[in-house]
PDB file of C-alpha atoms in Angstrom:
ATOM      1  CA  UNK Q   1      37.434  -9.806 -11.753  1.00 68.00           C
ATOM      2  CA  UNK Q   2      36.456  -9.799  -8.086  1.00 66.00           C
ATOM      3  CA  UNK Q   3      32.897  -9.210  -6.956  1.00 67.00           C
ATOM      4  CA  UNK Q   4      31.527  -8.301  -3.557  1.00 70.00           C
ATOM      5  CA  UNK Q   5      27.963  -8.198  -2.219  1.00 70.00           C
ATOM      6  CA  UNK Q   6      26.740  -6.365   0.839  1.00 68.00           C
ATOM      7  CA  UNK Q   7      23.223  -6.077   2.164  1.00 65.00           C
ATOM      8  CA  UNK Q   8      21.417  -5.237   5.364  1.00 69.00           C
ATOM      9  CA  UNK Q   9      19.418  -8.175   6.675  1.00 64.00           C
ATOM     10  CA  UNK Q  10      15.775  -7.349   5.935  1.00 75.00           C
ATOM     11  CA  UNK Q  11      12.725  -9.058   4.509  1.00 78.00           C
ATOM     12  CA  UNK Q  12      13.041  -6.961   1.338  1.00 86.00           C
ATOM     13  CA  UNK Q  13      14.734  -8.419  -1.697  1.00 88.00           C
ATOM     14  CA  UNK Q  14      14.415  -5.254  -3.774  1.00 91.00           C
ATOM     15  CA  UNK Q  15      13.667  -1.553  -3.521  1.00 94.00           C
ATOM     16  CA  UNK Q  16      10.186  -2.269  -4.883  1.00 94.00           C
ATOM     17  CA  UNK Q  17       9.572  -4.814  -2.090  1.00 93.00           C
ATOM     18  CA  UNK Q  18      10.471  -2.186   0.516  1.00 93.00           C
ATOM     19  CA  UNK Q  19       8.318   0.492  -1.095  1.00 95.00           C
ATOM     20  CA  UNK Q  20       5.345  -1.874  -1.485  1.00 95.00           C
ATOM     21  CA  UNK Q  21       5.574  -2.916   2.174  1.00 94.00           C
ATOM     22  CA  UNK Q  22       5.878   0.714   3.288  1.00 96.00           C
ATOM     23  CA  UNK Q  23       2.783   1.718   1.299  1.00 97.00           C
ATOM     24  CA  UNK Q  24       0.715  -0.802   3.308  1.00 97.00           C
ATOM     25  CA  UNK Q  25       1.236   1.264   6.467  1.00 96.00           C
ATOM     26  CA  UNK Q  26      -1.756   3.465   7.339  1.00 96.00           C
ATOM     27  CA  UNK Q  27      -1.358   6.153   9.982  1.00 92.00           C
ATOM     28  CA  UNK Q  28      -3.933   5.818  12.756  1.00 91.00           C
ATOM     29  CA  UNK Q  29      -4.767   2.219  11.778  1.00 95.00           C
ATOM     30  CA  UNK Q  30      -1.611   0.101  11.506  1.00 96.00           C
ATOM     31  CA  UNK Q  31      -0.471  -1.380  14.832  1.00 94.00           C
ATOM     32  CA  UNK Q  32       2.961  -2.548  15.974  1.00 93.00           C
ATOM     33  CA  UNK Q  33       1.946  -6.175  15.353  1.00 93.00           C
ATOM     34  CA  UNK Q  34       0.672  -5.238  11.861  1.00 95.00           C
ATOM     35  CA  UNK Q  35       4.050  -3.642  11.126  1.00 94.00           C
ATOM     36  CA  UNK Q  36       5.845  -6.892  11.940  1.00 91.00           C
ATOM     37  CA  UNK Q  37       3.575  -8.818   9.560  1.00 92.00           C
ATOM     38  CA  UNK Q  38       4.363  -6.535   6.627  1.00 92.00           C
ATOM     39  CA  UNK Q  39       8.132  -6.534   7.155  1.00 90.00           C
ATOM     40  CA  UNK Q  40       8.739  -3.756   9.672  1.00 93.00           C
ATOM     41  CA  UNK Q  41       9.462  -5.760  12.810  1.00 91.00           C
ATOM     42  CA  UNK Q  42      11.000  -3.531  15.477  1.00 89.00           C
ATOM     43  CA  UNK Q  43      12.905  -6.571  16.820  1.00 89.00           C
ATOM     44  CA  UNK Q  44      14.669  -7.357  13.542  1.00 87.00           C
ATOM     45  CA  UNK Q  45      18.312  -6.481  12.812  1.00 85.00           C
ATOM     46  CA  UNK Q  46      19.314  -3.029  11.555  1.00 84.00           C
ATOM     47  CA  UNK Q  47      16.482  -1.189  13.309  1.00 92.00           C
ATOM     48  CA  UNK Q  48      17.268   1.976  15.236  1.00 93.00           C
ATOM     49  CA  UNK Q  49      14.912   2.693  18.134  1.00 94.00           C
ATOM     50  CA  UNK Q  50      14.306   6.419  18.588  1.00 91.00           C
ATOM     51  CA  UNK Q  51      13.554   7.956  21.973  1.00 87.00           C
ATOM     52  CA  UNK Q  52      10.968  10.778  22.358  1.00 85.00           C
ATOM     53  CA  UNK Q  53      13.590  13.524  22.644  1.00 84.00           C
ATOM     54  CA  UNK Q  54      15.353  12.430  19.444  1.00 86.00           C
ATOM     55  CA  UNK Q  55      12.016  12.298  17.651  1.00 86.00           C
ATOM     56  CA  UNK Q  56      11.085  15.791  18.802  1.00 84.00           C
ATOM     57  CA  UNK Q  57      14.455  17.133  17.641  1.00 84.00           C
ATOM     58  CA  UNK Q  58      13.933  15.549  14.221  1.00 84.00           C
ATOM     59  CA  UNK Q  59      10.879  17.706  13.656  1.00 82.00           C
ATOM     60  CA  UNK Q  60      11.543  20.775  15.785  1.00 80.00           C
ATOM     61  CA  UNK Q  61      15.312  20.835  16.243  1.00 74.00           C
ATOM     62  CA  UNK Q  62      17.082  23.741  17.873  1.00 67.00           C
ATOM     63  CA  UNK Q  63      18.430  24.980  14.529  1.00 64.00           C
ATOM     64  CA  UNK Q  64      15.597  23.999  12.189  1.00 67.00           C
ATOM     65  CA  UNK Q  65      13.637  27.246  12.492  1.00 75.00           C
ATOM     66  CA  UNK Q  66      10.410  25.231  12.519  1.00 78.00           C
ATOM     67  CA  UNK Q  67       7.867  25.670  15.247  1.00 80.00           C
ATOM     68  CA  UNK Q  68       5.489  22.958  16.389  1.00 81.00           C
ATOM     69  CA  UNK Q  69       2.530  24.829  14.873  1.00 84.00           C
ATOM     70  CA  UNK Q  70       4.283  24.812  11.453  1.00 84.00           C
ATOM     71  CA  UNK Q  71       4.111  21.012  11.278  1.00 84.00           C
ATOM     72  CA  UNK Q  72       1.208  18.884   9.986  1.00 85.00           C
ATOM     73  CA  UNK Q  73      -1.567  18.368  12.561  1.00 86.00           C
ATOM     74  CA  UNK Q  74      -0.817  14.639  12.878  1.00 85.00           C
ATOM     75  CA  UNK Q  75       2.781  15.392  13.894  1.00 85.00           C
ATOM     76  CA  UNK Q  76       1.663  18.123  16.301  1.00 85.00           C
ATOM     77  CA  UNK Q  77      -0.693  15.711  18.059  1.00 85.00           C
ATOM     78  CA  UNK Q  78       1.983  13.029  18.094  1.00 85.00           C
ATOM     79  CA  UNK Q  79       4.641  15.285  19.610  1.00 85.00           C
ATOM     80  CA  UNK Q  80       2.231  16.648  22.240  1.00 84.00           C
ATOM     81  CA  UNK Q  81       1.748  13.068  23.483  1.00 83.00           C
ATOM     82  CA  UNK Q  82       5.461  13.083  24.351  1.00 78.00           C
ATOM     83  CA  UNK Q  83       5.426  10.225  26.879  1.00 81.00           C
ATOM     84  CA  UNK Q  84       3.898   7.784  24.401  1.00 82.00           C
ATOM     85  CA  UNK Q  85       6.144   8.660  21.438  1.00 83.00           C
ATOM     86  CA  UNK Q  86       8.291   5.905  19.993  1.00 89.00           C
ATOM     87  CA  UNK Q  87      10.001   5.771  16.682  1.00 93.00           C
ATOM     88  CA  UNK Q  88      11.859   3.286  14.548  1.00 95.00           C
ATOM     89  CA  UNK Q  89      14.254   3.748  11.671  1.00 95.00           C
ATOM     90  CA  UNK Q  90      14.354   0.753   9.325  1.00 94.00           C
ATOM     91  CA  UNK Q  91      17.200   0.504   6.837  1.00 92.00           C
ATOM     92  CA  UNK Q  92      17.571  -1.854   3.924  1.00 88.00           C
ATOM     93  CA  UNK Q  93      20.031  -2.013   1.097  1.00 88.00           C
ATOM     94  CA  UNK Q  94      21.601  -4.316  -1.409  1.00 89.00           C
ATOM     95  CA  UNK Q  95      24.955  -3.321  -2.864  1.00 88.00           C
ATOM     96  CA  UNK Q  96      27.141  -5.202  -5.321  1.00 88.00           C
ATOM     97  CA  UNK Q  97      30.660  -4.311  -6.394  1.00 87.00           C
ATOM     98  CA  UNK Q  98      32.208  -5.730  -9.572  1.00 86.00           C
ATOM     99  CA  UNK Q  99      35.813  -5.242 -10.571  1.00 82.00           C
ATOM    100  CA  UNK Q 100      36.465  -3.769 -14.008  1.00 77.00           C
ATOM    101  CA  UNK Q 101      39.461  -2.908 -16.139  1.00 76.00           C
ATOM    102  CA  UNK Q 102      42.900  -4.433 -16.541  1.00 77.00           C
ATOM    103  CA  UNK Q 103      43.453  -7.477 -14.322  1.00 79.00           C
ATOM    104  CA  UNK Q 104      47.264  -7.144 -14.294  1.00 77.00           C
ATOM    105  CA  UNK Q 105      47.098  -3.459 -13.294  1.00 73.00           C
ATOM    106  CA  UNK Q 106      44.655  -4.414 -10.542  1.00 73.00           C
ATOM    107  CA  UNK Q 107      46.760  -7.292  -9.185  1.00 76.00           C
ATOM    108  CA  UNK Q 108      49.903  -5.172  -8.961  1.00 76.00           C
ATOM    109  CA  UNK Q 109      48.030  -2.265  -7.398  1.00 76.00           C
ATOM    110  CA  UNK Q 110      48.456   0.290 -10.197  1.00 79.00           C
ATOM    111  CA  UNK Q 111      44.797   0.730 -11.008  1.00 79.00           C
ATOM    112  CA  UNK Q 112      41.625  -0.565  -9.386  1.00 84.00           C
ATOM    113  CA  UNK Q 113      38.175   0.179 -10.752  1.00 82.00           C
ATOM    114  CA  UNK Q 114      34.872  -1.122  -9.379  1.00 86.00           C
ATOM    115  CA  UNK Q 115      31.308  -0.674 -10.575  1.00 86.00           C
ATOM    116  CA  UNK Q 116      29.010  -0.405  -7.552  1.00 88.00           C
ATOM    117  CA  UNK Q 117      25.302  -1.030  -8.109  1.00 90.00           C
ATOM    118  CA  UNK Q 118      22.308  -1.585  -5.878  1.00 92.00           C
ATOM    119  CA  UNK Q 119      19.565   0.178  -3.934  1.00 93.00           C
ATOM    120  CA  UNK Q 120      18.911   1.720  -0.497  1.00 93.00           C
ATOM    121  CA  UNK Q 121      15.683   2.281   1.418  1.00 94.00           C
ATOM    122  CA  UNK Q 122      15.080   3.938   4.771  1.00 94.00           C
ATOM    123  CA  UNK Q 123      11.736   4.144   6.587  1.00 95.00           C
ATOM    124  CA  UNK Q 124      10.973   6.220   9.668  1.00 95.00           C
ATOM    125  CA  UNK Q 125       7.893   5.023  11.533  1.00 95.00           C
ATOM    126  CA  UNK Q 126       6.525   6.953  14.502  1.00 94.00           C
ATOM    127  CA  UNK Q 127       4.217   5.136  16.910  1.00 93.00           C
ATOM    128  CA  UNK Q 128       1.961   6.353  19.699  1.00 89.00           C
ATOM    129  CA  UNK Q 129      -0.080   4.025  21.928  1.00 87.00           C
ATOM    130  CA  UNK Q 130       0.668   0.965  19.737  1.00 89.00           C
ATOM    131  CA  UNK Q 131      -0.541   2.644  16.505  1.00 92.00           C
ATOM    132  CA  UNK Q 132       1.403   4.271  13.713  1.00 94.00           C
ATOM    133  CA  UNK Q 133       1.036   8.038  13.968  1.00 91.00           C
ATOM    134  CA  UNK Q 134       3.252   9.185  11.103  1.00 92.00           C
ATOM    135  CA  UNK Q 135       5.677   7.808   8.525  1.00 94.00           C
ATOM    136  CA  UNK Q 136       8.517   9.131   6.408  1.00 93.00           C
ATOM    137  CA  UNK Q 137      10.763   7.415   3.900  1.00 95.00           C
ATOM    138  CA  UNK Q 138      13.644   8.058   1.589  1.00 95.00           C
ATOM    139  CA  UNK Q 139      15.560   5.893  -0.781  1.00 95.00           C
ATOM    140  CA  UNK Q 140      17.628   5.409  -3.868  1.00 94.00           C
ATOM    141  CA  UNK Q 141      16.030   2.838  -6.184  1.00 95.00           C
ATOM    142  CA  UNK Q 142      18.995   2.560  -8.556  1.00 94.00           C
ATOM    143  CA  UNK Q 143      22.565   3.138  -7.443  1.00 91.00           C
ATOM    144  CA  UNK Q 144      25.289   3.000 -10.063  1.00 92.00           C
ATOM    145  CA  UNK Q 145      28.700   4.503  -9.441  1.00 91.00           C
ATOM    146  CA  UNK Q 146      32.301   3.844 -10.381  1.00 87.00           C
ATOM    147  CA  UNK Q 147      35.001   3.824  -7.727  1.00 82.00           C
ATOM    148  CA  UNK Q 148      38.590   4.255  -8.934  1.00 84.00           C
ATOM    149  CA  UNK Q 149      41.869   3.959  -7.073  1.00 82.00           C
ATOM    150  CA  UNK Q 150      45.063   4.846  -8.896  1.00 81.00           C
ATOM    151  CA  UNK Q 151      48.568   4.274  -7.619  1.00 79.00           C
ATOM    152  CA  UNK Q 152      51.101   5.239 -10.329  1.00 78.00           C
ATOM    153  CA  UNK Q 153      53.944   3.475  -8.495  1.00 75.00           C
ATOM    154  CA  UNK Q 154      51.940   0.295  -7.917  1.00 73.00           C
ATOM    155  CA  UNK Q 155      53.394  -1.854  -5.135  1.00 72.00           C
ATOM    156  CA  UNK Q 156      56.408   0.475  -4.855  1.00 72.00           C
ATOM    157  CA  UNK Q 157      54.110   3.304  -3.802  1.00 67.00           C
ATOM    158  CA  UNK Q 158      53.140   1.392  -0.660  1.00 66.00           C
ATOM    159  CA  UNK Q 159      56.779   0.624   0.124  1.00 68.00           C
ATOM    160  CA  UNK Q 160      57.853   4.256  -0.258  1.00 65.00           C
ATOM    161  CA  UNK Q 161      54.820   5.541   1.624  1.00 67.00           C
ATOM    162  CA  UNK Q 162      55.491   3.206   4.580  1.00 68.00           C
ATOM    163  CA  UNK Q 163      59.322   3.496   4.591  1.00 62.00           C
ATOM    164  CA  UNK Q 164      59.548   6.309   7.202  1.00 65.00           C
ATOM    165  CA  UNK Q 165      57.209   4.481   9.554  1.00 64.00           C
ATOM    166  CA  UNK Q 166      59.044   1.171   9.081  1.00 58.00           C
ATOM    167  CA  UNK Q 167      62.367   2.916   9.796  1.00 55.00           C
ATOM    168  CA  UNK Q 168      61.042   4.424  13.014  1.00 58.00           C
ATOM    169  CA  UNK Q 169      59.633   1.138  14.295  1.00 60.00           C
ATOM    170  CA  UNK Q 170      62.819  -0.768  13.417  1.00 57.00           C
ATOM    171  CA  UNK Q 171      65.144   1.905  14.828  1.00 56.00           C
ATOM    172  CA  UNK Q 172      66.896   2.595  11.507  1.00 54.00           C
ATOM    173  CA  UNK Q 173      67.653   6.234  10.695  1.00 54.00           C
ATOM    174  CA  UNK Q 174      66.844   7.310   7.142  1.00 53.00           C
ATOM    175  CA  UNK Q 175      68.179  10.426   5.496  1.00 51.00           C
ATOM    176  CA  UNK Q 176      65.236  11.681   3.431  1.00 49.00           C
TER     177      UNK Q 176
END
């Protein structure tokens, strides 16, 4: 059965690696250069750089109903220093897909079933004046899902589905 692997290029080999690295970050102490040493380099691939306006809207969006004074003091201080706000979103994942089921049904397009496993981790790091001001994270340590595609007509389903389009492009009139 076919297999497929997909992962974001990061220094983390597992969810635990990402979580361990994230837990080394200390607000008010960790600097930008410290972040790079522990695996959160803002110059690495798959990093989204957040501008001050986007950051403010994350915490006090127009529809959130939250006011600045409702937020933790560290976020309030951070957002008040608007000009020096920078943020980074780091994403890491490792996904693997393995084919399952009947090989003949898969080859002829009747039935395709894949088991998808892996993990995902996302860290949001907010920096002011070269020091980490606040951090957030979310993740899924264990992903396991089954993806099924069924086509009762197999390869004939594709032919019938594409017949009207093929007739139009070739100039042949079909009476359907």
